[in-house]
Each structure stands twice: as structure tokens, then as C-alpha cells.
Tab-separated table of C-alpha atoms and ligand atoms in Angstrom:
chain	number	residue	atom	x	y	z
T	1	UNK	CA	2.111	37.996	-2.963
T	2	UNK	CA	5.438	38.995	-4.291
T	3	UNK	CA	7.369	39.742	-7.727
T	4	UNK	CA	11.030	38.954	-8.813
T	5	UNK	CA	12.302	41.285	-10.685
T	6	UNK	CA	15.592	40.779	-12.610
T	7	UNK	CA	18.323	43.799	-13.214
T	8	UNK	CA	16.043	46.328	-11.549
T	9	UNK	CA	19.469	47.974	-10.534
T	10	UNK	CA	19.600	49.129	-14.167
T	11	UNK	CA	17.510	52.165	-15.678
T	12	UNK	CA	14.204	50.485	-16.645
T	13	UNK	CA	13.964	48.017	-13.916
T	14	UNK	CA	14.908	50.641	-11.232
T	15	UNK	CA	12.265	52.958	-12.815
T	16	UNK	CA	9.573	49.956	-13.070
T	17	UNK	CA	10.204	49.384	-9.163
T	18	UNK	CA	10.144	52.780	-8.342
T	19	UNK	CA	6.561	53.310	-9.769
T	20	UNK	CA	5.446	49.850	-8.580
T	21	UNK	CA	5.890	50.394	-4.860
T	22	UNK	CA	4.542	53.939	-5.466
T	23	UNK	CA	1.514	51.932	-6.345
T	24	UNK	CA	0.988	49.273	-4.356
T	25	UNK	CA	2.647	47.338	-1.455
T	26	UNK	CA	3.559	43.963	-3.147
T	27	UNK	CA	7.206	43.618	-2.289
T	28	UNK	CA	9.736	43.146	-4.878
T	29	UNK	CA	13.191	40.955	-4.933
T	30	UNK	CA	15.270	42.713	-7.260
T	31	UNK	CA	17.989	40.296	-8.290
T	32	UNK	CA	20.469	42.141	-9.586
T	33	UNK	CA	24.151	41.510	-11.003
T	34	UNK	CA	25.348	44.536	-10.222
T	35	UNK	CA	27.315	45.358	-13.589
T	36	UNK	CA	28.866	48.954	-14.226
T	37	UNK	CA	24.858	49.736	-15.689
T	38	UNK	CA	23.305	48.562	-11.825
T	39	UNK	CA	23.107	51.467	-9.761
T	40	UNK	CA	21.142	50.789	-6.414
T	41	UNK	CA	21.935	54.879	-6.034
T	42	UNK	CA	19.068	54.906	-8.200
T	43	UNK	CA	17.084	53.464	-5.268
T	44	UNK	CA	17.912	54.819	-2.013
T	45	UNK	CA	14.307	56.220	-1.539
T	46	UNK	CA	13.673	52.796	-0.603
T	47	UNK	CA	16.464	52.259	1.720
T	48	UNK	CA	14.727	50.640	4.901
T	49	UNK	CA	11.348	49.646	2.876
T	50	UNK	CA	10.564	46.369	3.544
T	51	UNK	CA	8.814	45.644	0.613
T	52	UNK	CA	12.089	45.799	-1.721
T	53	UNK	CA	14.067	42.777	-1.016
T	54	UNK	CA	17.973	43.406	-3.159
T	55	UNK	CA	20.210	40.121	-4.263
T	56	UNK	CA	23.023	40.673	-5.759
T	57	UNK	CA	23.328	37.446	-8.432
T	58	UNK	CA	23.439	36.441	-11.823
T	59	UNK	CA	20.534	35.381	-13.129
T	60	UNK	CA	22.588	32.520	-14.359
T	61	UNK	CA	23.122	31.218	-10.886
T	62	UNK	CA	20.398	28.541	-10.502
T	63	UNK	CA	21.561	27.745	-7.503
T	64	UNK	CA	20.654	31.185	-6.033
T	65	UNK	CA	17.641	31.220	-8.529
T	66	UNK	CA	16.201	28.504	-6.999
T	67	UNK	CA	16.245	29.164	-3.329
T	68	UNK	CA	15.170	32.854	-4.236
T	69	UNK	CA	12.435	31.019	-5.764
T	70	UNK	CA	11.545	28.427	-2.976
T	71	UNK	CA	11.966	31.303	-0.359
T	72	UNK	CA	9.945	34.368	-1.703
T	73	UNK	CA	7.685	32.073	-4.048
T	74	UNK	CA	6.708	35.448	-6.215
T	75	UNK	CA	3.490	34.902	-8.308
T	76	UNK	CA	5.663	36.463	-11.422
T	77	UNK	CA	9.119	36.882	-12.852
T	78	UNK	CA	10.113	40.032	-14.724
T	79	UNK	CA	13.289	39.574	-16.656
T	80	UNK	CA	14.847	43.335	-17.088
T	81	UNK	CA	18.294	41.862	-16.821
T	82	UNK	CA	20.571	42.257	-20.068
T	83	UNK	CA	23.588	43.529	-21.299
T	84	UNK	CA	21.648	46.398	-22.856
T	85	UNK	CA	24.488	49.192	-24.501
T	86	UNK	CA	24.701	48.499	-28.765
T	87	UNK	CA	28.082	49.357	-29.108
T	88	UNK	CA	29.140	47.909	-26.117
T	89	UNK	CA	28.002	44.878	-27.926
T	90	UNK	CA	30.313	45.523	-31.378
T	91	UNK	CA	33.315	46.307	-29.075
T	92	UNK	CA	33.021	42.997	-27.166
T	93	UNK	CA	30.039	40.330	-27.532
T	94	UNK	CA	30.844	37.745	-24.806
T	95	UNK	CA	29.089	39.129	-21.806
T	96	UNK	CA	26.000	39.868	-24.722
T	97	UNK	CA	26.093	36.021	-25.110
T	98	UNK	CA	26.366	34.710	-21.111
T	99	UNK	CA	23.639	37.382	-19.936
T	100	UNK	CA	21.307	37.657	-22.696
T	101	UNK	CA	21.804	33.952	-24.013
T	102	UNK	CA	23.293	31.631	-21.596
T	103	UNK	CA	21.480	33.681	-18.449
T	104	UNK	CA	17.554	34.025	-19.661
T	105	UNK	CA	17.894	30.191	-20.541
T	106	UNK	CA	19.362	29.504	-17.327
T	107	UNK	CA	16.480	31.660	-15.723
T	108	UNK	CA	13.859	29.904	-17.749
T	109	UNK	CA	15.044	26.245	-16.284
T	110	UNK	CA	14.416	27.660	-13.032
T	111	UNK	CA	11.731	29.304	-13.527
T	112	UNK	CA	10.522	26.291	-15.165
T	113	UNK	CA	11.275	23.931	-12.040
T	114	UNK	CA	9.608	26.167	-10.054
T	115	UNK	CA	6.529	26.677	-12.287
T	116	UNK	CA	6.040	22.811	-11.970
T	117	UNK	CA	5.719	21.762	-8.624
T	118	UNK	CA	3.761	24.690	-7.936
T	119	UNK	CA	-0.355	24.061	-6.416
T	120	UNK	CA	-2.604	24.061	-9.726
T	121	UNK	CA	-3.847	27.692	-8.664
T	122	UNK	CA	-0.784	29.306	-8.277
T	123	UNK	CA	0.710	27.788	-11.629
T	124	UNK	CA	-2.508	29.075	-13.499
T	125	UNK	CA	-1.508	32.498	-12.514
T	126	UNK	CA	2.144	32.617	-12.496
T	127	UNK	CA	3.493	34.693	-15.280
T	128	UNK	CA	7.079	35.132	-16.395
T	129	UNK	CA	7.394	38.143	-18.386
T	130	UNK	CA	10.444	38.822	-20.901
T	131	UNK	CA	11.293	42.694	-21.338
T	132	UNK	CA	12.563	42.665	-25.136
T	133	UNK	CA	13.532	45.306	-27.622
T	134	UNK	CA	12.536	46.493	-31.214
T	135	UNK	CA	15.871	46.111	-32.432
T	136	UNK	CA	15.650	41.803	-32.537
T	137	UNK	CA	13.372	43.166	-36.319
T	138	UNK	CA	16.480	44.599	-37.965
T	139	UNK	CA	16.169	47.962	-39.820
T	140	UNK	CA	13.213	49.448	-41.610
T	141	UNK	CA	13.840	52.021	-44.857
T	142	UNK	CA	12.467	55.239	-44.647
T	143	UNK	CA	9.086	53.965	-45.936
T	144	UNK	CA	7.998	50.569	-44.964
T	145	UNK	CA	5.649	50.493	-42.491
T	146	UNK	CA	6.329	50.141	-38.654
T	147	UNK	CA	7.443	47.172	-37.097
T	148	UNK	CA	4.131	44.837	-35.931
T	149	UNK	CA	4.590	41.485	-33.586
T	150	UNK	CA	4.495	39.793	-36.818
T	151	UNK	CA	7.663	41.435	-38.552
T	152	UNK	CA	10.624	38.852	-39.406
T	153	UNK	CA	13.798	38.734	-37.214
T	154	UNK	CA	16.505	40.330	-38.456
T	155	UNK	CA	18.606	41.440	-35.385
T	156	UNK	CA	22.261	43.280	-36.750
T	157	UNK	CA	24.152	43.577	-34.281
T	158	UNK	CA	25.612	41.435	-31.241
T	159	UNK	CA	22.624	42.942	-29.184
T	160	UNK	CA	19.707	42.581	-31.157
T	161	UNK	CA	20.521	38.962	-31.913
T	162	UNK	CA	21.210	37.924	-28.297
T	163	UNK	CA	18.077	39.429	-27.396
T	164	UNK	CA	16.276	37.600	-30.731
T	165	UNK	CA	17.989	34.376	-29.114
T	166	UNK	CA	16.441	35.201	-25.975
T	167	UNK	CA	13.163	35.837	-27.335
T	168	UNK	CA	13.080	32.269	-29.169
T	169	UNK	CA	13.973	30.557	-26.038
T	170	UNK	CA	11.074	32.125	-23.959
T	171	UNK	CA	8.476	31.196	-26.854
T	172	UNK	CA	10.076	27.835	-26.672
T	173	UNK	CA	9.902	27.185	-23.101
T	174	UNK	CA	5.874	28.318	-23.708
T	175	UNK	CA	5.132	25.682	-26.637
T	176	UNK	CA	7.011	22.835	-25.477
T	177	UNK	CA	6.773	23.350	-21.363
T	178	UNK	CA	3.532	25.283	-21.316
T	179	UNK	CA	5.618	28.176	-19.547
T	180	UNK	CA	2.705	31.128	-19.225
T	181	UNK	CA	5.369	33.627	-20.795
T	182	UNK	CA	4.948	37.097	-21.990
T	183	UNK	CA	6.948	39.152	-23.827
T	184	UNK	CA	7.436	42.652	-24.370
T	185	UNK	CA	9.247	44.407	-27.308
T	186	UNK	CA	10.182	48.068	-27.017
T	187	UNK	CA	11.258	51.096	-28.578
T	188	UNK	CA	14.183	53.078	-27.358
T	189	UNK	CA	13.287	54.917	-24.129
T	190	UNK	CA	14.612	57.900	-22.272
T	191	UNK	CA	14.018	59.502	-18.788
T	192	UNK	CA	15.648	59.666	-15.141
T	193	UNK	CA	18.632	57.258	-14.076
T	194	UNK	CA	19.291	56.857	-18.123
T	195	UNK	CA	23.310	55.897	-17.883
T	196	UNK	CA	25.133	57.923	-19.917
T	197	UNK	CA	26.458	56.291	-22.372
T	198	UNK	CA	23.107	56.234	-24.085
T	199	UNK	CA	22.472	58.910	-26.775
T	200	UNK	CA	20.350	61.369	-24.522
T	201	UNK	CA	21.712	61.428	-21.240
T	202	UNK	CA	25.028	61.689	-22.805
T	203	UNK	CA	24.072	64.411	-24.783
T	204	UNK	CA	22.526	66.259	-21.569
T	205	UNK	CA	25.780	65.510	-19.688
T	206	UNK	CA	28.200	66.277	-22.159
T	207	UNK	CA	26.835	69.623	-23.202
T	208	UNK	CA	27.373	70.774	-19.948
T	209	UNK	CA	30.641	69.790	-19.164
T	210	UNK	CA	31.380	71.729	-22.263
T	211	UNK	CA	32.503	68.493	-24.072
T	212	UNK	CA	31.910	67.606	-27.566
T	213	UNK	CA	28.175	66.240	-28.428
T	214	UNK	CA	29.183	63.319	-30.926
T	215	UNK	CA	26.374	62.356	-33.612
T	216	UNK	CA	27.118	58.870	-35.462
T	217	UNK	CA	27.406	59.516	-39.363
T	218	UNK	CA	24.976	61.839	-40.930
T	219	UNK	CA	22.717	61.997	-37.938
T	220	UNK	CA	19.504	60.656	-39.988
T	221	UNK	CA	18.976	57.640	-38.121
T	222	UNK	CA	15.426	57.255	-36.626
T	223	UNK	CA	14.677	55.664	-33.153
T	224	UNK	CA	10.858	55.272	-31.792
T	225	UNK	CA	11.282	57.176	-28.590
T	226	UNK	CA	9.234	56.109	-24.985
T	227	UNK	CA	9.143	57.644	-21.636
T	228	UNK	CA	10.682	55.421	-19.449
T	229	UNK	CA	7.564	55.396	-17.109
T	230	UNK	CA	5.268	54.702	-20.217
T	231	UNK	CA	7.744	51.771	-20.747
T	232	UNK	CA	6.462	50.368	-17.162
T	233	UNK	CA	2.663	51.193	-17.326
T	234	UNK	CA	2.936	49.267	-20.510
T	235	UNK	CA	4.728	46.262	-18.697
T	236	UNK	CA	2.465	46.686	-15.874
T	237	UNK	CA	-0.649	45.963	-17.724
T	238	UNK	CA	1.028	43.440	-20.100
T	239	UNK	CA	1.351	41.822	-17.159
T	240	UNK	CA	-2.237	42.168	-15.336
T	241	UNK	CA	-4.057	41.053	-18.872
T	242	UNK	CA	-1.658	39.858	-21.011
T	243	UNK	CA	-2.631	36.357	-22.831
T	244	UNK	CA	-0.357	33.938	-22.300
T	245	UNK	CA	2.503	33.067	-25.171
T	246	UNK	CA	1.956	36.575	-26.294
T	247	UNK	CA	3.697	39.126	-27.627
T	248	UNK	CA	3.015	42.839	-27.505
T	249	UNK	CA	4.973	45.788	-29.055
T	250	UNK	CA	5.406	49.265	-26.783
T	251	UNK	CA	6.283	52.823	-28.568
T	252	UNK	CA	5.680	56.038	-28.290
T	253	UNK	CA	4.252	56.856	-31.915
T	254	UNK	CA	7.816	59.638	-31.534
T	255	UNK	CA	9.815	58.657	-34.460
T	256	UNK	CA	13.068	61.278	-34.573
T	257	UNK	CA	16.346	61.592	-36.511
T	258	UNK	CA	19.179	61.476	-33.629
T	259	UNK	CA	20.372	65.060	-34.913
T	260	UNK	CA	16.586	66.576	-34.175
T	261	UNK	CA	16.840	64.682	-30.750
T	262	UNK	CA	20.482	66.595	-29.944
T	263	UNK	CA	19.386	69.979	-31.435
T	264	UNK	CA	15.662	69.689	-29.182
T	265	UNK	CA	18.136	68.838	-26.069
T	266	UNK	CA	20.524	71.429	-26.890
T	267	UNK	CA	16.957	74.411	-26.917
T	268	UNK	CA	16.066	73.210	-23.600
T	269	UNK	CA	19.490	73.152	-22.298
T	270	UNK	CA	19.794	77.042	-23.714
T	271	UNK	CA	16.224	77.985	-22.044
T	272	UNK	CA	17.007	75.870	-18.912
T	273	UNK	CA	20.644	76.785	-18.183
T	274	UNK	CA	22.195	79.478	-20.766
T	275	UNK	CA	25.667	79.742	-21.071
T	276	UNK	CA	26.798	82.985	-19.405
T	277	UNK	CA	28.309	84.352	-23.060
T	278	UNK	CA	25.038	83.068	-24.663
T	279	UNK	CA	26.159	80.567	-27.028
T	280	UNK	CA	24.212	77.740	-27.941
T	281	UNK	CA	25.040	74.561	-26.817
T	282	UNK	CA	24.290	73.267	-30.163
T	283	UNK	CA	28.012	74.845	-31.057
T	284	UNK	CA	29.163	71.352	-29.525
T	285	UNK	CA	27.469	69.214	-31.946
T	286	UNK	CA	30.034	67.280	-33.464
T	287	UNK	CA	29.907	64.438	-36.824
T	288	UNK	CA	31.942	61.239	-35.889
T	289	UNK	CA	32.742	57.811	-37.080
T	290	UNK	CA	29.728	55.926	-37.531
T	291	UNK	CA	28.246	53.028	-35.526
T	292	UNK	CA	29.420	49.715	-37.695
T	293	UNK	CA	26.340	48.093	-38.929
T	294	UNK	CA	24.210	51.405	-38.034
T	295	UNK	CA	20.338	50.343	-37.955
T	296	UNK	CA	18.954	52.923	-40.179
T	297	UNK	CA	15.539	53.500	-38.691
T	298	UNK	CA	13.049	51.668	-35.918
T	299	UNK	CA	9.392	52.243	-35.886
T	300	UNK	CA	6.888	50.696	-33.832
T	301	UNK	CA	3.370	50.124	-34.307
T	302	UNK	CA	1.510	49.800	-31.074
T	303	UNK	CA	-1.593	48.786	-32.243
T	304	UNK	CA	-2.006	45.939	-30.792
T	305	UNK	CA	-1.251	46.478	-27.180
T	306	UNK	CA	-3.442	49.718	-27.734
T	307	UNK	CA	-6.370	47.337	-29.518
T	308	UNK	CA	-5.946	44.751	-26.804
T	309	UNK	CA	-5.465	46.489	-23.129
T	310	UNK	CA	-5.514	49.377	-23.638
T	311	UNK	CA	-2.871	50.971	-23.320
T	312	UNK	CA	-1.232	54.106	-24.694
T	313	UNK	CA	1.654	56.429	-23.830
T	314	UNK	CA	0.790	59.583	-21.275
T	315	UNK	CA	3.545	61.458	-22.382
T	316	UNK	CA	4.535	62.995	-25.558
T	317	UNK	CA	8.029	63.507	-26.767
T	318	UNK	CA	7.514	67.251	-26.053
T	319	UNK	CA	6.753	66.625	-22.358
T	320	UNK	CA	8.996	63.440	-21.480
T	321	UNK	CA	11.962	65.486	-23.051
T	322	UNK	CA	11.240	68.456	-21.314
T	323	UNK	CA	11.213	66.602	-17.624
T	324	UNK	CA	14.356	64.396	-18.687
T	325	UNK	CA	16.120	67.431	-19.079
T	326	UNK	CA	14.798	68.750	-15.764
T	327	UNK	CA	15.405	65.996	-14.245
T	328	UNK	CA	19.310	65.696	-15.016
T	329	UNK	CA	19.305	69.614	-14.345
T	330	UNK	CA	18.297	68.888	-10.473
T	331	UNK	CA	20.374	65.381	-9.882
T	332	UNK	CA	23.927	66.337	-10.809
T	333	UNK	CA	25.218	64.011	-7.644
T	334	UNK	CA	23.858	61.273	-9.301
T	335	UNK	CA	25.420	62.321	-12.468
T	336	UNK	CA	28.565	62.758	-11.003
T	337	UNK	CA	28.527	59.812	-8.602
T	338	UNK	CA	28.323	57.867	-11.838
T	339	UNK	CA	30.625	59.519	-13.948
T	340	UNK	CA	33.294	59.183	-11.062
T	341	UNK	CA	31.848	55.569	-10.330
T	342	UNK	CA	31.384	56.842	-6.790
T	343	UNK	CA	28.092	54.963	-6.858
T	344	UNK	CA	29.859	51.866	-7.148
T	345	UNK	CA	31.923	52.221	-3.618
T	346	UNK	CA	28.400	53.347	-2.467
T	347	UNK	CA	26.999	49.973	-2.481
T	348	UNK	CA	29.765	48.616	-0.599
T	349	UNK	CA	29.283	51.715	2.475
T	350	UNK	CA	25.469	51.418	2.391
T	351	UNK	CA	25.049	47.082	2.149
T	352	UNK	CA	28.268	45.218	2.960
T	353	UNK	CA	27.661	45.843	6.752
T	354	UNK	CA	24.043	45.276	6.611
T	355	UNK	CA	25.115	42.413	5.182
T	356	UNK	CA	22.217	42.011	2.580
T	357	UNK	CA	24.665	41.675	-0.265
T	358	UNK	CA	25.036	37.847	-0.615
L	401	NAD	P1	20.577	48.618	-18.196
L	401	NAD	O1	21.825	48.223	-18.887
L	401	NAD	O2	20.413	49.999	-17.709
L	401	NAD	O3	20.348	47.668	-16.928
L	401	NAD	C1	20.559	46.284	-16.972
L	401	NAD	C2	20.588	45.758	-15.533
L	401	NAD	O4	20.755	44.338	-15.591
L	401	NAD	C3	21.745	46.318	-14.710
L	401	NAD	O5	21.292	46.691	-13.433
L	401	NAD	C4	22.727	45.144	-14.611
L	401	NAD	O6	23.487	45.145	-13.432
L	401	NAD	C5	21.758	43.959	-14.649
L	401	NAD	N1	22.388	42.717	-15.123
L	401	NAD	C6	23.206	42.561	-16.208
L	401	NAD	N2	23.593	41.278	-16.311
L	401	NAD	C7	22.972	40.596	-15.306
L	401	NAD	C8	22.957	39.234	-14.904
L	401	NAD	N3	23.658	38.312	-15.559
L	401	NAD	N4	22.226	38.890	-13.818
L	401	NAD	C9	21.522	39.836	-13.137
L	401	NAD	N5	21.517	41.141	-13.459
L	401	NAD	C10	22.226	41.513	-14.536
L	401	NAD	O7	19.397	48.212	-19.180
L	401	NAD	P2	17.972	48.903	-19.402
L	401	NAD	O8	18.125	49.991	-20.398
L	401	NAD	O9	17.361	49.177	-18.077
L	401	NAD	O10	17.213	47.710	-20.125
L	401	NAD	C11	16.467	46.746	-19.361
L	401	NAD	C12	15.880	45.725	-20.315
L	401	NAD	O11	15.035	46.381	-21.257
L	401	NAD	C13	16.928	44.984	-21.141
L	401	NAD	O12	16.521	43.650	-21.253
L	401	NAD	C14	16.895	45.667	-22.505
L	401	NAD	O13	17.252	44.776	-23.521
L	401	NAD	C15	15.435	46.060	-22.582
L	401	NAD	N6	15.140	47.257	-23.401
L	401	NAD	C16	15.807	48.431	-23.204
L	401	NAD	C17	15.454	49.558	-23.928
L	401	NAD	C18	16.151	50.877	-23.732
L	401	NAD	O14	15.904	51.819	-24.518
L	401	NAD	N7	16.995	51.048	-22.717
L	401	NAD	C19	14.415	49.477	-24.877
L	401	NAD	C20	13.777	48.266	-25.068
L	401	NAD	C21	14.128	47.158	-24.307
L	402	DAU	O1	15.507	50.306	-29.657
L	402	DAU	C1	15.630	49.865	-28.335
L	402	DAU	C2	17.084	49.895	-27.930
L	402	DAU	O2	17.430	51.267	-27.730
L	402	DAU	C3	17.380	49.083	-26.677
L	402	DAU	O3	17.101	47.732	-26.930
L	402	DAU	C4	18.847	49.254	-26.255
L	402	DAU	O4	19.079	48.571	-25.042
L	402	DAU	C5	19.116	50.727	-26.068
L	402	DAU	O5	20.472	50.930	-25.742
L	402	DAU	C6	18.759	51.501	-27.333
L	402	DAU	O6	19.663	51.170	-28.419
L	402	DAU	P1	20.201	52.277	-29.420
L	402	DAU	O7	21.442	51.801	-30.047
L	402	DAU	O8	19.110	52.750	-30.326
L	402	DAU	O9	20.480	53.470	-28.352
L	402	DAU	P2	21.701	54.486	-28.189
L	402	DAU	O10	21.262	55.484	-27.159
L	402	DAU	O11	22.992	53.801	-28.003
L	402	DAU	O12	21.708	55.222	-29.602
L	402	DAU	C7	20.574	55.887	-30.101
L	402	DAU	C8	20.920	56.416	-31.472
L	402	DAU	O13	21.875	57.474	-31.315
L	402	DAU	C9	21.572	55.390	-32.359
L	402	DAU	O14	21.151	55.613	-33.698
L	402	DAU	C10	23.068	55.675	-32.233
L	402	DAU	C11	23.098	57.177	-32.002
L	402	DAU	N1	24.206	57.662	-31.153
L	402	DAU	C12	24.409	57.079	-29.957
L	402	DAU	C13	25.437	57.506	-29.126
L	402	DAU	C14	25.689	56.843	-27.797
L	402	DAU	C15	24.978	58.741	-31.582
L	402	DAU	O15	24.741	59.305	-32.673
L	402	DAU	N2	25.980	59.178	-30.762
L	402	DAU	C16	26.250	58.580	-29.566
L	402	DAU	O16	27.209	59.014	-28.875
């Protein structure tokens, strides 16, 4: 048996892969696009393991989508692949629309041709599994109640509603094709091989290079925060018990202004690696222009996922912060490979001549 796994060059889907093969031996193909957020650095510990199989390719190539599919005929597709970076998004939408839009419909017709002709056992257990975000329900005040699988969409920003449009098309393709789709929507998560351009890592990496830590408007906003690797248990089991045309909401129960995330990174930055003259690095915090359209607050309610499989976070925020700062404290060649874009030319040294790039 084998998986496909889309964008699992990028920080989830690396991390999901990473703790798959660490527990079992069902090989992956990880097709991957290979924008600036793919970093197969991320991945080298599998360098020579046969059970994870890298394409680089859209997942708007149906071409390659469909001979990936007739060749490795995976029992499951996990779609990781997205533009993923919010302001990214404000600055310029298009590649928002042809991933997130244009590419997950592409990958459901596909999928869907594949799904079809399949033998009546293997297309009663195929699953194709849609890893979505909690930002497609808009922006909660500071008292309503967290978002549940039932909450209106009301995505604000070039992200959230290309990943709403995605959503819609994978509960379409389940009502009118009988596609057995699942879909996951998460909080904001945090952990190794975070890029950083995302508000932790950069924090982390920017205090110390001694650069300015810049906090969006007053700081207040609230994001749900999950440990990356409690981001993949949860998809794990969403996808050993999941029922079909479902959806299922993953957070961490961690709801934290951004400034009380930057102040709890700066402390374990000043226990972890003090400055020589002792200042804090919190001396680097800095107020700047606000994010346009700024979701005020995301909350999840995992209730049902809980209720229903099972499943709850391991870590808290105390001990997933605590390791991501470790973490990024012991791989500063990563760091720097991707602040330099080093890992970029890597690709090229380490696949062009074994020629598994296509
Ligand atoms: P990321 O930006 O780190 O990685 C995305 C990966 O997708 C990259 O490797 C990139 O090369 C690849 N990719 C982009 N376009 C592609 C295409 N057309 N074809 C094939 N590959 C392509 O993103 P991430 O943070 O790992 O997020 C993964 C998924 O999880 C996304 O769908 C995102 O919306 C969702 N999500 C992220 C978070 C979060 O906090 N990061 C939370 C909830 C949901
Ligand atoms: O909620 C899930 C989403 O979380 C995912 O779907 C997205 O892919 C992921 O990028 C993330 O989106 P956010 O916009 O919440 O994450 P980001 O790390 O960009 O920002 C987190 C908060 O920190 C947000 O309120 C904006 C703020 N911020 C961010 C940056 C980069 C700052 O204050 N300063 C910054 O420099």
C-alpha cells in the first residue's frame, strides 16, 4: 500500500512524512511544487529510503497526476499543497487562486478518474483527505464562542477564501461524485522546519540576528496555537476513522495574543541563549503597520474530533514552545540555508544527477 502526499516539501507535510515513516513502512510519493516554502532540506534523513518516493509537479498537472496515480496506485491522497503565507496573499493573490483554487480542483478530477475505475474494494477504502485551515470562518470577537464544523464561512482575506473555495469543491466532488473525502480544518501551528516568515520562527530568528521583532498593530490578536506534530496525529487518525464527507476541526485549546507569544519566545530565548550584556531580547519588540483586514481572533473547538476518535493534543503550549525554541537553537544551518536560499541550489546538487527530479 502507498500514500500520495501533496506539498510535503513544505512545513506540515514534511513534518507529517517525517513522523509517518517513523511509524510505519508504507511509502510515500510526495508531489511537491517546489515553491520558495518547499524545502526537501527538511528531509534529507530520508535521503536513500526507499519508501519516500519525491516528484517535483504541480498538483495542477493532470497529466503527471494521472500517471503518478496509475503507477503508485496509493490507497489515499493527502492534499498539504497550498499557497499557505496571509500576507503573501494581500501582496499578490494570483498564485492563492491557481494553487489553492484552480490546483485542488484540478487534483480532485484526477483523483476522481482514478477513484472510478478502481476494483470495488479498493474504491471503498480510498480516501482523499483535504488539509484546511480555521481561517476559511472569518474572525470571532473576544467573546463568541469557538469556531465548531458548523460555523458560517466568512474567509477575509485572499487566503482564507481560496482555501473556503477549496473546501466547497472537495464537499462537492463528495455529494455529487461520491468522492470518500475528508477534510481537516486547523488552527495555526508552530514547530521545526516553520519558514520564517511566519510569526514564530521569525520571531526566534530575528531576535537573534539582533533585528527588530515586528508585532502587527496593538499586538491583541488571538491565534489557536498546535504543535505541528499534534497537527499530524490528528490527520493521521482523521484519516484511519474518519467518516466519509466529514469534517473535523484540530486545535490546541492554546488561545494567545501575538504580543504574549513574542514576549514567551523572547524568556526562553534569554534562559536559552542570554545576550552577553544581559539585555532582554524583548528590547527588540517593535509596533508596526498593521496586517490590512487583520482577523481579530481564531478559536477552535475540538470537540468533535475529541468526541469522535479520540483524539487530543500531547503537547501543551508550554512544552511545544519550549522544544520549538530548542529546536531552532540546534539547526542554525537550516536556518541559514534558508535565509540565504542555499537550500534551494541544494536540491539541484543532491537530485538533478540522480535524476529523480522530473
Ligand atoms: P507551506 O507553505 O509551508 O508548504 C506548502 C507546500 O506546498 C510547499 O512545499 C510548496 O512547495 C507546495 N506547493 C505549493 N504550490 C504547489 C502546487 N501547485 N503543487 C504542488 N505543491 C505545491 O504550508 P504549510 O504551513 O505546511 O501548510 C500546509 C497545508 O496546511 C496548507 O494547505 C495550509 O493551508 C494548511 N494549514 C496550515 C496551517 C499553518 O499554521 N501553517 C494551519 C492550518 C492549515
Ligand atoms: O490559522 C491557521 C493559519 O495560520 C494557516 O491557515 C496559515 O497558513 C498560517 O500562515 C497561519 O496564518 P496567520 O496569518 O495566523 O499566521 P502568521 O504567522 O502569518 O501570523 C500570526 C499572527 O501574528 C497574525 O495575527 C499576524 C501576526 N504577525 C505575523 C507576522 C509574520 C505579526 O504580528 N508580525 C509578523 O511579522
Amino acid at each position: 500500500m502507498t500514500i500520495l502526499i501533496t506539498g510535503a516539501a513544505g512545513f506540515i507535510g514534511a513534518n507529517f512524512v517525517l513522523d509517518w515513516l517513523a511509524q510505519c513502512d508504507e511509502p510515500v510519493v510526495n508531489l511537491d511544487k517546489l515553491t520558495y516554502a518547499g524545502n526537501l532540506e527538511t528531509l534529507t534523513s530520508l535521503d536513500g529510503d526507499a519508501r519516500h518516493i519525491f516528484v517535483h509537479g504541480d498538483i495542477g498537472d493532470s497529466e503527471l497526476v494521472a500517471s503518478l496515480l496509475a503507477q503508485h496506485q496509493p490507497r489515499a491522497v493527502l492534499n498539504f499543497a497550498a499557497e499557505s503565507h496571509v500576507d503573501r496573499s494581500i501582496h499578490s493573490p494570483e498564485d492563492f487562486i491557481q494553487t489553492n483554487i484552480v490546483g485542488t480542483f484540478r487534483l480532485l478530477e484526477s483523483v476522481r478518474a482514478y477513484w472510478n475505475q478502481l476494483e470495488a474494494e479498493a474504491k471503498a477504502a480510498f480516501r482523499f483527505l483535504h488539509v484546511s485551515t480555521d481561517e476559511v470562518y472569518g474572525s470571532l470577537s473576544a467573546t463568541d464562542p469557538a469556531f465548531t464544523e458548523t460555523h458560517r464561512y466568512e474567509p477575509n482575506s485572499p487566503y482564507s477564501a481560496s482555501k473556503a473555495a477549496s473546501d466547497h469543491l472537495v464537499r462537492a466532488y463528495h455529494h455529487t461524485y461520491g468522492l470518500p473525502v475528508l477534510t481537516t480544518n486547523c488552527s495555526n501551528n508552530y514547530g521545526p522546519y516553520h519558514f520564517p516568515e511566519k510569526l514564530i520562527p521569525l520571531m526566534i530568528v530575528n531576535a537573534l540576528a539582533g533585528k527588530a521583532l515586528p508585532v502587527y498593530g496593538d499586538g491583541m490578536q488571538v491565534r489557536d496555537w498546535l504543535y505541528v506534530k499534534d497537527h499530524c496525529s490528528a490527520i493521521r487518525r482523521v484519516l484511519e476513522a474518519g467518516r466519509l464527507g466529514e469534517v473535523y476541526n484540530v486545535g490546541g485549546w492554546n488561545e494567545k495574543p501575538n504580543i504574549e507569544i513574542v514576549n514567551t519566545v523572547c524568556a526562553l530565548l534569554d534562559e536559552m541563549r542570554p545576550q552577553a550584556d544581559g539585555t532582554s531580547y524583548r528590547t527588540q519588540i517593535t509596533t508596526v503597520k498593521d496586517r490590512p483586514g487583520h482577523d481579530r481572533r481564531y478559536a477552535i473547538d475540538a470537540g468533535k474530533i475529541e468526541r469522535e476518535l479520540g483524539w487530543k493534543p500531547a503537547e501543551t503550549f508550554a512544552s511545544g514552545i519550549r522544544k520549538t525554541v530548542q529546536w531552532y537553537l540546534a539547526n542554525a544551518e537550516w536556518v541559514a540555508n534558508v535565509q540565504s536560499g542555499a537550500y534551494r541550489d541544494w536540491v539541484q546538487t543532491q537530485y538533478a544527477k540522480e535524476d529523480v527530479l522530473q
